[in-house]
């Protein structure tokens, strides 16, 4: 069988990684502006440098970003694969609980969502209900 020399093999695995700061997106989500034209314009502006680099994969690196996934996909283009980190985190938690049945058994499974937050506002409660499509219980915690 043909062999790859070390330089050819290393070329196969070369990847470019870019990052983009998107400081306005979390506040837009927290305001519930998920489908507003202003949000789409801001997403487009933030993604432009990545789009011109013709990226093939985009990792959503904030818990807020999956809520904008459809807008992000529209603005970055269909050929770009979006990786939602929250799905990986949920899968890791599921695996952890499967591997630790004693811990899983200690969890109360009421079907209610309990969220620890650094600040509770009526606006945040409303947005949490809107996003999760059910009643949630918020608890303020000090970080």
PDB file of C-alpha atoms in Angstrom:
ATOM      1  CA  UNK A   1       0.000   0.000   0.000  1.00  0.00           C
ATOM      2  CA  UNK A   2       1.169   3.561  -0.653  1.00  0.00           C
ATOM      3  CA  UNK A   3       2.630   5.383   2.335  1.00  0.00           C
ATOM      4  CA  UNK A   4       2.313   9.023   3.165  1.00  0.00           C
ATOM      5  CA  UNK A   5       5.494  10.742   4.113  1.00  0.00           C
ATOM      6  CA  UNK A   6       5.323  12.759   7.306  1.00  0.00           C
ATOM      7  CA  UNK A   7       4.977  16.109   5.515  1.00  0.00           C
ATOM      8  CA  UNK A   8       2.059  14.870   3.380  1.00  0.00           C
ATOM      9  CA  UNK A   9       0.382  13.301   6.420  1.00  0.00           C
ATOM     10  CA  UNK A  10       0.668  16.522   8.407  1.00  0.00           C
ATOM     11  CA  UNK A  11      -0.914  18.494   5.530  1.00  0.00           C
ATOM     12  CA  UNK A  12      -3.974  16.258   5.747  1.00  0.00           C
ATOM     13  CA  UNK A  13      -4.542  17.392   9.332  1.00  0.00           C
ATOM     14  CA  UNK A  14      -3.825  21.101   8.991  1.00  0.00           C
ATOM     15  CA  UNK A  15      -6.744  23.214  10.063  1.00  0.00           C
ATOM     16  CA  UNK A  16      -7.272  26.916  10.440  1.00  0.00           C
ATOM     17  CA  UNK A  17      -9.204  28.042  13.481  1.00  0.00           C
ATOM     18  CA  UNK A  18     -10.755  31.485  13.668  1.00  0.00           C
ATOM     19  CA  UNK A  19     -12.751  33.111  16.427  1.00  0.00           C
ATOM     20  CA  UNK A  20     -15.192  35.964  16.362  1.00  0.00           C
ATOM     21  CA  UNK A  21     -16.335  38.007  19.332  1.00  0.00           C
ATOM     22  CA  UNK A  22     -20.092  38.585  19.250  1.00  0.00           C
ATOM     23  CA  UNK A  23     -20.803  40.697  22.354  1.00  0.00           C
ATOM     24  CA  UNK A  24     -24.281  41.853  21.329  1.00  0.00           C
ATOM     25  CA  UNK A  25     -25.794  38.422  20.668  1.00  0.00           C
ATOM     26  CA  UNK A  26     -26.346  37.307  24.275  1.00  0.00           C
ATOM     27  CA  UNK A  27     -28.153  40.564  25.198  1.00  0.00           C
ATOM     28  CA  UNK A  28     -30.318  40.262  22.057  1.00  0.00           C
ATOM     29  CA  UNK A  29     -31.338  36.738  23.076  1.00  0.00           C
ATOM     30  CA  UNK A  30     -32.004  37.905  26.639  1.00  0.00           C
ATOM     31  CA  UNK A  31     -34.286  40.604  25.244  1.00  0.00           C
ATOM     32  CA  UNK A  32     -36.150  37.998  23.220  1.00  0.00           C
ATOM     33  CA  UNK A  33     -35.118  39.538  19.895  1.00  0.00           C
ATOM     34  CA  UNK A  34     -34.644  36.168  18.211  1.00  0.00           C
ATOM     35  CA  UNK A  35     -36.425  36.987  14.941  1.00  0.00           C
ATOM     36  CA  UNK A  36     -35.902  40.739  14.726  1.00  0.00           C
ATOM     37  CA  UNK A  37     -34.359  42.277  11.579  1.00  0.00           C
ATOM     38  CA  UNK A  38     -31.827  44.104  13.768  1.00  0.00           C
ATOM     39  CA  UNK A  39     -30.606  40.791  15.147  1.00  0.00           C
ATOM     40  CA  UNK A  40     -30.198  39.352  11.648  1.00  0.00           C
ATOM     41  CA  UNK A  41     -28.186  42.432  10.622  1.00  0.00           C
ATOM     42  CA  UNK A  42     -25.884  42.109  13.645  1.00  0.00           C
ATOM     43  CA  UNK A  43     -25.402  38.365  13.070  1.00  0.00           C
ATOM     44  CA  UNK A  44     -24.511  39.060   9.429  1.00  0.00           C
ATOM     45  CA  UNK A  45     -21.981  41.719  10.485  1.00  0.00           C
ATOM     46  CA  UNK A  46     -20.324  39.409  13.032  1.00  0.00           C
ATOM     47  CA  UNK A  47     -20.177  36.458  10.611  1.00  0.00           C
ATOM     48  CA  UNK A  48     -18.828  38.422   7.646  1.00  0.00           C
ATOM     49  CA  UNK A  49     -15.106  37.909   8.490  1.00  0.00           C
ATOM     50  CA  UNK A  50     -15.719  34.153   8.819  1.00  0.00           C
ATOM     51  CA  UNK A  51     -17.772  33.998   5.652  1.00  0.00           C
ATOM     52  CA  UNK A  52     -15.068  35.649   3.536  1.00  0.00           C
ATOM     53  CA  UNK A  53     -12.585  33.078   4.885  1.00  0.00           C
ATOM     54  CA  UNK A  54     -14.956  30.405   3.526  1.00  0.00           C
ATOM     55  CA  UNK A  55     -15.132  28.417   6.737  1.00  0.00           C
ATOM     56  CA  UNK A  56     -16.713  24.990   6.552  1.00  0.00           C
ATOM     57  CA  UNK A  57     -17.654  24.545  10.223  1.00  0.00           C
ATOM     58  CA  UNK A  58     -18.903  26.968  12.863  1.00  0.00           C
ATOM     59  CA  UNK A  59     -18.968  26.059  16.553  1.00  0.00           C
ATOM     60  CA  UNK A  60     -21.540  27.911  18.641  1.00  0.00           C
ATOM     61  CA  UNK A  61     -19.502  28.769  21.722  1.00  0.00           C
ATOM     62  CA  UNK A  62     -22.107  30.368  23.968  1.00  0.00           C
ATOM     63  CA  UNK A  63     -25.231  29.001  25.632  1.00  0.00           C
ATOM     64  CA  UNK A  64     -27.268  31.779  24.010  1.00  0.00           C
ATOM     65  CA  UNK A  65     -26.244  31.105  20.414  1.00  0.00           C
ATOM     66  CA  UNK A  66     -28.309  27.951  19.749  1.00  0.00           C
ATOM     67  CA  UNK A  67     -31.391  30.133  20.101  1.00  0.00           C
ATOM     68  CA  UNK A  68     -30.149  32.072  17.079  1.00  0.00           C
ATOM     69  CA  UNK A  69     -29.087  28.975  15.145  1.00  0.00           C
ATOM     70  CA  UNK A  70     -31.592  29.453  12.310  1.00  0.00           C
ATOM     71  CA  UNK A  71     -30.552  33.093  11.803  1.00  0.00           C
ATOM     72  CA  UNK A  72     -26.876  32.139  12.022  1.00  0.00           C
ATOM     73  CA  UNK A  73     -27.324  29.331   9.466  1.00  0.00           C
ATOM     74  CA  UNK A  74     -29.128  31.683   7.068  1.00  0.00           C
ATOM     75  CA  UNK A  75     -26.380  34.298   7.338  1.00  0.00           C
ATOM     76  CA  UNK A  76     -23.343  31.975   7.218  1.00  0.00           C
ATOM     77  CA  UNK A  77     -24.748  29.822   4.403  1.00  0.00           C
ATOM     78  CA  UNK A  78     -26.054  26.290   3.946  1.00  0.00           C
ATOM     79  CA  UNK A  79     -22.653  24.783   3.138  1.00  0.00           C
ATOM     80  CA  UNK A  80     -21.310  25.633   6.617  1.00  0.00           C
ATOM     81  CA  UNK A  81     -21.895  22.960   9.235  1.00  0.00           C
ATOM     82  CA  UNK A  82     -22.953  24.378  12.594  1.00  0.00           C
ATOM     83  CA  UNK A  83     -21.906  22.546  15.737  1.00  0.00           C
ATOM     84  CA  UNK A  84     -24.109  23.286  18.721  1.00  0.00           C
ATOM     85  CA  UNK A  85     -21.903  22.821  21.802  1.00  0.00           C
ATOM     86  CA  UNK A  86     -24.968  22.576  24.062  1.00  0.00           C
ATOM     87  CA  UNK A  87     -25.902  19.267  22.402  1.00  0.00           C
ATOM     88  CA  UNK A  88     -22.449  17.882  23.219  1.00  0.00           C
ATOM     89  CA  UNK A  89     -22.755  19.060  26.817  1.00  0.00           C
ATOM     90  CA  UNK A  90     -26.186  17.445  27.184  1.00  0.00           C
ATOM     91  CA  UNK A  91     -24.853  14.194  25.698  1.00  0.00           C
ATOM     92  CA  UNK A  92     -21.904  14.264  28.130  1.00  0.00           C
ATOM     93  CA  UNK A  93     -24.262  14.750  31.085  1.00  0.00           C
ATOM     94  CA  UNK A  94     -26.424  11.866  29.858  1.00  0.00           C
ATOM     95  CA  UNK A  95     -23.374   9.583  29.535  1.00  0.00           C
ATOM     96  CA  UNK A  96     -22.156  10.654  32.974  1.00  0.00           C
ATOM     97  CA  UNK A  97     -25.491   9.781  34.575  1.00  0.00           C
ATOM     98  CA  UNK A  98     -25.612   6.462  32.729  1.00  0.00           C
ATOM     99  CA  UNK A  99     -22.166   5.640  34.114  1.00  0.00           C
ATOM    100  CA  UNK A 100     -23.153   6.787  37.636  1.00  0.00           C
ATOM    101  CA  UNK A 101     -26.556   5.177  38.298  1.00  0.00           C
ATOM    102  CA  UNK A 102     -26.251   5.921  42.030  1.00  0.00           C
ATOM    103  CA  UNK A 103     -26.038   9.645  41.283  1.00  0.00           C
ATOM    104  CA  UNK A 104     -28.830   9.427  38.698  1.00  0.00           C
ATOM    105  CA  UNK A 105     -31.050   7.735  41.293  1.00  0.00           C
ATOM    106  CA  UNK A 106     -30.557  10.671  43.712  1.00  0.00           C
ATOM    107  CA  UNK A 107     -31.909  13.181  41.204  1.00  0.00           C
ATOM    108  CA  UNK A 108     -35.523  14.199  41.537  1.00  0.00           C
ATOM    109  CA  UNK A 109     -37.300  13.736  38.255  1.00  0.00           C
ATOM    110  CA  UNK A 110     -40.335  15.932  38.520  1.00  0.00           C
ATOM    111  CA  UNK A 111     -40.312  17.133  34.929  1.00  0.00           C
ATOM    112  CA  UNK A 112     -39.891  20.703  36.148  1.00  0.00           C
ATOM    113  CA  UNK A 113     -37.045  22.932  35.051  1.00  0.00           C
ATOM    114  CA  UNK A 114     -35.048  24.589  37.810  1.00  0.00           C
ATOM    115  CA  UNK A 115     -32.506  27.175  36.636  1.00  0.00           C
ATOM    116  CA  UNK A 116     -29.802  28.795  38.768  1.00  0.00           C
ATOM    117  CA  UNK A 117     -29.160  32.361  37.601  1.00  0.00           C
ATOM    118  CA  UNK A 118     -27.078  35.279  38.821  1.00  0.00           C
ATOM    119  CA  UNK A 119     -30.038  37.681  38.639  1.00  0.00           C
ATOM    120  CA  UNK A 120     -33.788  37.193  38.470  1.00  0.00           C
ATOM    121  CA  UNK A 121     -35.875  39.685  36.549  1.00  0.00           C
ATOM    122  CA  UNK A 122     -39.469  39.406  35.314  1.00  0.00           C
ATOM    123  CA  UNK A 123     -38.126  39.845  31.772  1.00  0.00           C
ATOM    124  CA  UNK A 124     -35.749  36.897  32.167  1.00  0.00           C
ATOM    125  CA  UNK A 125     -38.519  34.682  33.545  1.00  0.00           C
ATOM    126  CA  UNK A 126     -40.696  35.557  30.550  1.00  0.00           C
ATOM    127  CA  UNK A 127     -37.903  34.829  28.071  1.00  0.00           C
ATOM    128  CA  UNK A 128     -37.015  31.537  29.803  1.00  0.00           C
ATOM    129  CA  UNK A 129     -40.657  30.435  29.512  1.00  0.00           C
ATOM    130  CA  UNK A 130     -40.769  31.535  25.874  1.00  0.00           C
ATOM    131  CA  UNK A 131     -37.571  29.701  24.951  1.00  0.00           C
ATOM    132  CA  UNK A 132     -38.264  26.510  26.911  1.00  0.00           C
ATOM    133  CA  UNK A 133     -41.996  26.548  26.176  1.00  0.00           C
ATOM    134  CA  UNK A 134     -42.909  25.631  29.745  1.00  0.00           C
ATOM    135  CA  UNK A 135     -42.922  27.016  33.254  1.00  0.00           C
ATOM    136  CA  UNK A 136     -39.499  27.332  34.864  1.00  0.00           C
ATOM    137  CA  UNK A 137     -38.316  27.893  38.415  1.00  0.00           C
ATOM    138  CA  UNK A 138     -35.491  30.414  38.734  1.00  0.00           C
ATOM    139  CA  UNK A 139     -33.194  30.563  41.736  1.00  0.00           C
ATOM    140  CA  UNK A 140     -30.732  33.411  42.312  1.00  0.00           C
ATOM    141  CA  UNK A 141     -27.240  32.241  43.227  1.00  0.00           C
ATOM    142  CA  UNK A 142     -24.068  34.157  43.990  1.00  0.00           C
ATOM    143  CA  UNK A 143     -21.200  33.451  41.659  1.00  0.00           C
TER     144      UNK A 143
END
